[in-house]
PDB file of C-alpha atoms and ligand atoms in Angstrom:
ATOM      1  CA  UNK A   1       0.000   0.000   0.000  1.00 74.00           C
ATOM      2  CA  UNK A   2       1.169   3.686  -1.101  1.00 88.00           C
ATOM      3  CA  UNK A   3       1.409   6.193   1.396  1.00 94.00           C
ATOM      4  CA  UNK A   4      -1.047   8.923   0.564  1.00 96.00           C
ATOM      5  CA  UNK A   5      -1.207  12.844   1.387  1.00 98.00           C
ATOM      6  CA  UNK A   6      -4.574  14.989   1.226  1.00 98.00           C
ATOM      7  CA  UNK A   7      -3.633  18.163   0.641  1.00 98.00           C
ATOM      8  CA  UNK A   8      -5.936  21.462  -0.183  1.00 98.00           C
ATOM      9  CA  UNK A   9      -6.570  25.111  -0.313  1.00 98.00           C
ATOM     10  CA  UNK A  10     -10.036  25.988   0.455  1.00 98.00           C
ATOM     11  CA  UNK A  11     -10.787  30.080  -0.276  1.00 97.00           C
ATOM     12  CA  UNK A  12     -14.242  29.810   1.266  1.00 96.00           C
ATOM     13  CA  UNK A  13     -14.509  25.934   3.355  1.00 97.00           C
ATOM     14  CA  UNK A  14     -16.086  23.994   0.468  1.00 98.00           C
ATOM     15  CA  UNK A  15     -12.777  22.386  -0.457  1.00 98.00           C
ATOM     16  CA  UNK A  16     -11.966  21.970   3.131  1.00 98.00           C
ATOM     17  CA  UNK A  17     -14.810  19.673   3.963  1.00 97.00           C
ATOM     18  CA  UNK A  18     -14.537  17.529   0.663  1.00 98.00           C
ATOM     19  CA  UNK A  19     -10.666  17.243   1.753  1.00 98.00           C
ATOM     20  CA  UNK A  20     -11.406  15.900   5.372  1.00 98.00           C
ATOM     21  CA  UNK A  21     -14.289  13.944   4.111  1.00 97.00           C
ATOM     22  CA  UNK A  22     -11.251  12.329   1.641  1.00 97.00           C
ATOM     23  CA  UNK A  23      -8.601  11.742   4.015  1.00 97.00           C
ATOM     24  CA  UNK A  24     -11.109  10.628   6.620  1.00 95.00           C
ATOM     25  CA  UNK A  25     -11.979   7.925   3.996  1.00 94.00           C
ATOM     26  CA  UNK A  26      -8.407   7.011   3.254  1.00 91.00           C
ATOM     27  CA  UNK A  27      -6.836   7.111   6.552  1.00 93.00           C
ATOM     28  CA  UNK A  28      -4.393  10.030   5.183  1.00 95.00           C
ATOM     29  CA  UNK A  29      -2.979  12.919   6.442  1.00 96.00           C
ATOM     30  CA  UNK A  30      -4.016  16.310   5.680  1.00 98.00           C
ATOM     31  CA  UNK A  31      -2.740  19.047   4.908  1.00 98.00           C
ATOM     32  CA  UNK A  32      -4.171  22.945   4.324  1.00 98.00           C
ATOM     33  CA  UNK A  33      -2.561  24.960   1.798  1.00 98.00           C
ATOM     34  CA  UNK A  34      -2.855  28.504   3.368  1.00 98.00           C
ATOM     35  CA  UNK A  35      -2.158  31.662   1.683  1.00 98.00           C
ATOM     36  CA  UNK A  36       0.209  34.104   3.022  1.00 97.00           C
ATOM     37  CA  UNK A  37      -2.034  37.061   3.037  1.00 95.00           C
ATOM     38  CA  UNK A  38      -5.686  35.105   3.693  1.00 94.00           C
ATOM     39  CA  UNK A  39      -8.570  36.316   0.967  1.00 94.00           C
ATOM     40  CA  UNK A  40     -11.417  38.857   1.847  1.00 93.00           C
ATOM     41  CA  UNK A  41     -14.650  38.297   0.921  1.00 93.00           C
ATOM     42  CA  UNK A  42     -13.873  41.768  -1.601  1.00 93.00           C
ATOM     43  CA  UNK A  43     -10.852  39.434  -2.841  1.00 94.00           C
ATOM     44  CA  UNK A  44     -13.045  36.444  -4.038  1.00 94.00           C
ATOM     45  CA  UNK A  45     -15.967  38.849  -5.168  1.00 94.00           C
ATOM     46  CA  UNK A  46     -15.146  36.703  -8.928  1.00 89.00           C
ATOM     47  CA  UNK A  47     -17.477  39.340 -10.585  1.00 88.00           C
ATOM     48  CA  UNK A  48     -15.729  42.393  -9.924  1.00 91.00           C
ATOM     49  CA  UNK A  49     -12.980  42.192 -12.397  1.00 90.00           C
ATOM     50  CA  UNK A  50     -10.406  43.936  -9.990  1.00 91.00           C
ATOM     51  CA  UNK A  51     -10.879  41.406  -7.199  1.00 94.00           C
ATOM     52  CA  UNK A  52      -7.955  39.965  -6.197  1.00 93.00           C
ATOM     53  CA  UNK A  53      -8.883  36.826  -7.476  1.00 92.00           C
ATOM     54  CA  UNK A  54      -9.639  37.613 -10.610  1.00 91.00           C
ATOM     55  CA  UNK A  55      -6.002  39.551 -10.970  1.00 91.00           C
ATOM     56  CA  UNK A  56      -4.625  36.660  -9.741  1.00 90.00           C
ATOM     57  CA  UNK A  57      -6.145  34.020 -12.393  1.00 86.00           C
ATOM     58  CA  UNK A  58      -5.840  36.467 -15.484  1.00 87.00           C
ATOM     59  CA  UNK A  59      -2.456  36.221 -14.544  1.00 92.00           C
ATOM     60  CA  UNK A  60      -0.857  32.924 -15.000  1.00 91.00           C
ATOM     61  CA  UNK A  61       2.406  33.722 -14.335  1.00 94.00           C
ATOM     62  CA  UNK A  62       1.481  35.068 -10.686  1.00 95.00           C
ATOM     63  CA  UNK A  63       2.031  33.111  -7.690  1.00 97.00           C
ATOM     64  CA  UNK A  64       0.529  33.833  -4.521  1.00 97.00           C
ATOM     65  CA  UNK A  65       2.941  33.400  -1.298  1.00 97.00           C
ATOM     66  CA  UNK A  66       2.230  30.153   1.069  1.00 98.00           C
ATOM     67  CA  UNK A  67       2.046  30.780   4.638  1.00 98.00           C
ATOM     68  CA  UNK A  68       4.357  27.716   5.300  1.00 97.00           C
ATOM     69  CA  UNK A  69       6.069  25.392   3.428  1.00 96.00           C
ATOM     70  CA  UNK A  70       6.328  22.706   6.196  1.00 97.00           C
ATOM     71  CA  UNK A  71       4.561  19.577   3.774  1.00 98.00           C
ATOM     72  CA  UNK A  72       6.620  16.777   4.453  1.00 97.00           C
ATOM     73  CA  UNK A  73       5.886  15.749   0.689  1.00 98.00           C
ATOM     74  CA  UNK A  74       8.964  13.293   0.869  1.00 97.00           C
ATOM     75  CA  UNK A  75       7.017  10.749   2.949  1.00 97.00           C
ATOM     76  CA  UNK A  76       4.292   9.775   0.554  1.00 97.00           C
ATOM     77  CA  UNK A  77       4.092   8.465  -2.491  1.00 96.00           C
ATOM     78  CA  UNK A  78       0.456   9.363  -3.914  1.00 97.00           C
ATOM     79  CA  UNK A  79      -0.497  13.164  -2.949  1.00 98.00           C
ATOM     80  CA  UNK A  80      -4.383  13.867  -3.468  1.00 98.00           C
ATOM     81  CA  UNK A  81      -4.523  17.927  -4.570  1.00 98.00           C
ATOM     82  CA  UNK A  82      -7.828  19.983  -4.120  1.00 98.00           C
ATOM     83  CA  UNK A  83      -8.931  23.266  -5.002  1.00 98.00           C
ATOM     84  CA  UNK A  84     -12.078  25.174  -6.009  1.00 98.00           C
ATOM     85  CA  UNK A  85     -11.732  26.163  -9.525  1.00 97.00           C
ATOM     86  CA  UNK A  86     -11.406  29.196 -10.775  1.00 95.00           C
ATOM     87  CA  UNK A  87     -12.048  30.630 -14.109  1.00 92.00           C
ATOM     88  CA  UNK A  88     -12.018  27.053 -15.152  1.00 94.00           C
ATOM     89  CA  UNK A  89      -8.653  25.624 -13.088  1.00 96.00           C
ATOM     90  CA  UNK A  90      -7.266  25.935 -10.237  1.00 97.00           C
ATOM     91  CA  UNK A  91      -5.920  29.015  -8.392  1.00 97.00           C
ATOM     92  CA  UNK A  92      -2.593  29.498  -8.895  1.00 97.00           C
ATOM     93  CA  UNK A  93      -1.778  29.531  -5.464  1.00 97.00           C
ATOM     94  CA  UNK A  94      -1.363  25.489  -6.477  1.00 98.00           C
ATOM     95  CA  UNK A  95       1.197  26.510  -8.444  1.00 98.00           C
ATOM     96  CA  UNK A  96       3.106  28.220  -5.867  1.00 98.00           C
ATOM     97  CA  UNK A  97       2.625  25.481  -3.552  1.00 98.00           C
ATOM     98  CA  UNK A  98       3.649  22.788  -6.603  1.00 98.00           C
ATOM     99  CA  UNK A  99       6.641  24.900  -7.361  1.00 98.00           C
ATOM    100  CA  UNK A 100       7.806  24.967  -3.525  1.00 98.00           C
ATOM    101  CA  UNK A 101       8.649  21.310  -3.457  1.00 98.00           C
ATOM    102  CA  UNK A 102       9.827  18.745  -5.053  1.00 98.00           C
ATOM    103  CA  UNK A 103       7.473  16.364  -6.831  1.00 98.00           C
ATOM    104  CA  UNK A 104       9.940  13.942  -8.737  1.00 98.00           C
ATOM    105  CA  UNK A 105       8.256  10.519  -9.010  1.00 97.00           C
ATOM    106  CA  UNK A 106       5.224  11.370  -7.115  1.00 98.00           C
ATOM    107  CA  UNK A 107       1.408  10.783  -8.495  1.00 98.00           C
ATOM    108  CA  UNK A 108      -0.554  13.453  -7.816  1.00 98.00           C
ATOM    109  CA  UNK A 109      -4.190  13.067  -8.017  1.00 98.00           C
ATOM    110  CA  UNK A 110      -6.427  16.340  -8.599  1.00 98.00           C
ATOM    111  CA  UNK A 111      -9.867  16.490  -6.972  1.00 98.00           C
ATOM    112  CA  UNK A 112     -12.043  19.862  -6.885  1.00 98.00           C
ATOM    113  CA  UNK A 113     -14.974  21.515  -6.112  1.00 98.00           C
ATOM    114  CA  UNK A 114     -16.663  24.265  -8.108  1.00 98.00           C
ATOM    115  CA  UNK A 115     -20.196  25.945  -8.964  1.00 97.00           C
ATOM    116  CA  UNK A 116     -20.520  23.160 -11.446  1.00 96.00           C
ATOM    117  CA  UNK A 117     -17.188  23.179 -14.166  1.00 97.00           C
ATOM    118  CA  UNK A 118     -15.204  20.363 -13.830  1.00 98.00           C
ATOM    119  CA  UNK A 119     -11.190  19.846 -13.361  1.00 98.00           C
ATOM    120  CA  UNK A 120     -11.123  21.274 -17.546  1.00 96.00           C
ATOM    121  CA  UNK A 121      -7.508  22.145 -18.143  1.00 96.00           C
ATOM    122  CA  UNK A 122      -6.324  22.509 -14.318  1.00 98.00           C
ATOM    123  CA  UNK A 123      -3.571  19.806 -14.811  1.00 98.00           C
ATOM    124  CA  UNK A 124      -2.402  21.273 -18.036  1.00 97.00           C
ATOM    125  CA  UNK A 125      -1.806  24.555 -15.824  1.00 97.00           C
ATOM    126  CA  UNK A 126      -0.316  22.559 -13.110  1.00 98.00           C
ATOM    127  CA  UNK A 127       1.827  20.468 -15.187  1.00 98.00           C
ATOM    128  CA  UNK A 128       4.849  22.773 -15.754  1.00 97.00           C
ATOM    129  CA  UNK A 129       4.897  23.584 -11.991  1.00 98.00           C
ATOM    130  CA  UNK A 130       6.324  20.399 -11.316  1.00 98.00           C
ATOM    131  CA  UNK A 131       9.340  17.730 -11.860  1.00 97.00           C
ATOM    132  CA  UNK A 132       8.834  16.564 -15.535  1.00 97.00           C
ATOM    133  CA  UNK A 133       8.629  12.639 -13.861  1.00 97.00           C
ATOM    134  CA  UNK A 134       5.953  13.714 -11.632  1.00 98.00           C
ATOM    135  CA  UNK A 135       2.504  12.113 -12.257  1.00 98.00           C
ATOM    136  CA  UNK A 136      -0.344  14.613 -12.479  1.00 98.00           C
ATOM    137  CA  UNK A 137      -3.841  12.109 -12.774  1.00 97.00           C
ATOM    138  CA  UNK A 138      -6.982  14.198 -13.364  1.00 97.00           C
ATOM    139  CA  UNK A 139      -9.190  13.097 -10.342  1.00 97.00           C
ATOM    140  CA  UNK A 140     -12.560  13.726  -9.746  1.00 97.00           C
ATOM    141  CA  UNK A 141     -14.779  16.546  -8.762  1.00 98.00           C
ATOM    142  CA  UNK A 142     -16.301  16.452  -5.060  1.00 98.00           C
ATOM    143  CA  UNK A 143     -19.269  18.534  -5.246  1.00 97.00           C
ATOM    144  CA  UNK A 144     -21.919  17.572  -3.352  1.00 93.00           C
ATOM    145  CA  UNK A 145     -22.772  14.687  -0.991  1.00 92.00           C
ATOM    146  CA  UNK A 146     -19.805  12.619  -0.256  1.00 92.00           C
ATOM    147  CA  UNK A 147     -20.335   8.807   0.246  1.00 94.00           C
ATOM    148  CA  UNK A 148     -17.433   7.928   2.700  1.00 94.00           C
ATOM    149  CA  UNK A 149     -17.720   4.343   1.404  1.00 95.00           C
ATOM    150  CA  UNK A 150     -17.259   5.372  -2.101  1.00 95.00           C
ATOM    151  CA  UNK A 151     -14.775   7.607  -1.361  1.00 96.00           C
ATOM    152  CA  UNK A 152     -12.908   5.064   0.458  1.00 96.00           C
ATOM    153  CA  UNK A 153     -13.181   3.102  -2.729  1.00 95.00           C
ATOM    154  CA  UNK A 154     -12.019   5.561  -5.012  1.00 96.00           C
ATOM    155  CA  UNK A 155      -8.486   6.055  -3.307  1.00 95.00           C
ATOM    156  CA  UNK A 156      -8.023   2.164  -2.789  1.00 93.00           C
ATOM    157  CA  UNK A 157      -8.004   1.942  -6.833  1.00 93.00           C
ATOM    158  CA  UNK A 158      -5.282   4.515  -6.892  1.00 93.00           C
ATOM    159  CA  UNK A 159      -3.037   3.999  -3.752  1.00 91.00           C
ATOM    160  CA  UNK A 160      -2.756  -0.185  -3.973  1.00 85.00           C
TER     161      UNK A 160
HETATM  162  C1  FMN B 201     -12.432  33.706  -8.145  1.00 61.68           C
HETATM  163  C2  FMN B 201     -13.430  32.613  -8.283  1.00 61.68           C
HETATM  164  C3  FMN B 201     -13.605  32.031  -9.528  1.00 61.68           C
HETATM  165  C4  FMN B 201     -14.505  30.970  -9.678  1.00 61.68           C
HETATM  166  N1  FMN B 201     -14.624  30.374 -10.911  1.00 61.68           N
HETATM  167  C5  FMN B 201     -15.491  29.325 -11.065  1.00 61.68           C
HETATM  168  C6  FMN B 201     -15.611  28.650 -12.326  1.00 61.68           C
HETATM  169  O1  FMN B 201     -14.943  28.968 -13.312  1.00 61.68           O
HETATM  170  N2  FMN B 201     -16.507  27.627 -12.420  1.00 61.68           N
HETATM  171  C7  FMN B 201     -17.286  27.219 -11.350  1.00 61.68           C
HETATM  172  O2  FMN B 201     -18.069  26.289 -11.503  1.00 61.68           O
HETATM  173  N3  FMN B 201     -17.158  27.809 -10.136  1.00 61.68           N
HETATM  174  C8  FMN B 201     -16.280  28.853  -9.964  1.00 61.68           C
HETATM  175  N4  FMN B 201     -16.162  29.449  -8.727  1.00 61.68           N
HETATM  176  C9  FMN B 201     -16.903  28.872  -7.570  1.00 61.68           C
HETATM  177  C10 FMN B 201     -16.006  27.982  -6.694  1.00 61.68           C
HETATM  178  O3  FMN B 201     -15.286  27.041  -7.480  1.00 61.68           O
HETATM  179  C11 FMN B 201     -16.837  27.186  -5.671  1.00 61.68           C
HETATM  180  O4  FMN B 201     -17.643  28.038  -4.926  1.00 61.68           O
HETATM  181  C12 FMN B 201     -15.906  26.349  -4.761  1.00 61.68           C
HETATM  182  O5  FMN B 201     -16.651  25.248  -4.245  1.00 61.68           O
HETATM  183  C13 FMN B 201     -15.331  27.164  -3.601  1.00 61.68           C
HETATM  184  O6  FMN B 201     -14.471  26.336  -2.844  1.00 61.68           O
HETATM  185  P1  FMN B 201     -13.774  26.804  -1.481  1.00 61.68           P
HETATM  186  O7  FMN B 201     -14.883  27.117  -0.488  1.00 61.68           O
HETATM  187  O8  FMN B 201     -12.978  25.640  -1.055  1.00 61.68           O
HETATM  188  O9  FMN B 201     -12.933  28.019  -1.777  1.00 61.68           O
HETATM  189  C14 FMN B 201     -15.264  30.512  -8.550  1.00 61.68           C
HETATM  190  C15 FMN B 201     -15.090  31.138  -7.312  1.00 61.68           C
HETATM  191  C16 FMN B 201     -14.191  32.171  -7.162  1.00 61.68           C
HETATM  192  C17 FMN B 201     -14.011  32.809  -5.813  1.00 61.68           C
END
């Protein structure tokens, strides 16, 4: 059996629950991927054009500062990664967090929630954020009602 990792930034605690929910399920470890500077509600107002979020995602090249960067990533092998989506894929806070360690021969397994878009091109703007023999496996979005039994399923088929 793998070792596995549940690790997620939550803006606004929808991610947050589907990520304990998951590593409840799997008997992983969690771990919260906190911003730096925290967003205000103003900040992920994704309407107003000069929210924070939005200047963040229309720029792909920005990268958000972590809080920490105390992930002991070394210790597992499979690392789930959740985010809400935004504008389509995920924040680039990911990114930053991606580019702060190192990934080489790790799966990574994406899981989101959203207002109802799915995971779309997130890994494609994950992918170059990490070691070029790092596995990035489009997951599964967890909107919704989470069936700790089916859950638990899920991750068996990826971390046996
Ligand atoms: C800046 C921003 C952009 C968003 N873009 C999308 C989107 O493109 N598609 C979608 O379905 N939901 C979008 N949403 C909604 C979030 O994905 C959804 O509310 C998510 O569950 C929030 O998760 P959280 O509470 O963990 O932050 C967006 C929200 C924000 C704040």
């Amino acid at each position: 059996m793998k070792k596995a990792l549940v690790t997620y930034f939550s803006a606004s605690g929808v991610t947050a629950k589907a990520a304990k929910a998951l590593a409840g399920a799997a008997g992983a470890d969690l771990y919260e991927i906190k911003p730096k500077v925290p967003y205000t509600q103003a900040d992920l107002n994704w309407m107003d054009k000069r929210s924070r979020s939005s200047v963040e995602m229309n720029d792909k090249t920005s990268r958000p500062a972590l809080k920490d960067t105390d992930a002991r990533i070394a210790d597992y092998d499979v690392i789930f990664l959740g985010f809400p989506i935004w504008w389509y894929v995920a924040p680039t806070i990911v990114n930053t967090f991606l580019e702060s360690y190192d990934f080489s021969g790790k799966t990574i397994v994406l899981f989101a929630t959203s207002g109802g878009s799915g995971l779309g091109r997130s890994a494609a703007g994950l992918r170059g954020s990490v070691a070029a023999d790092a596995r990035i496996v489009d997951g599964r979005m967890l909107n919704g009602r989470l069936d700790e039994k089916e859950l638990r399923a899920w991750v068996d088929k990826l971390v046996s």
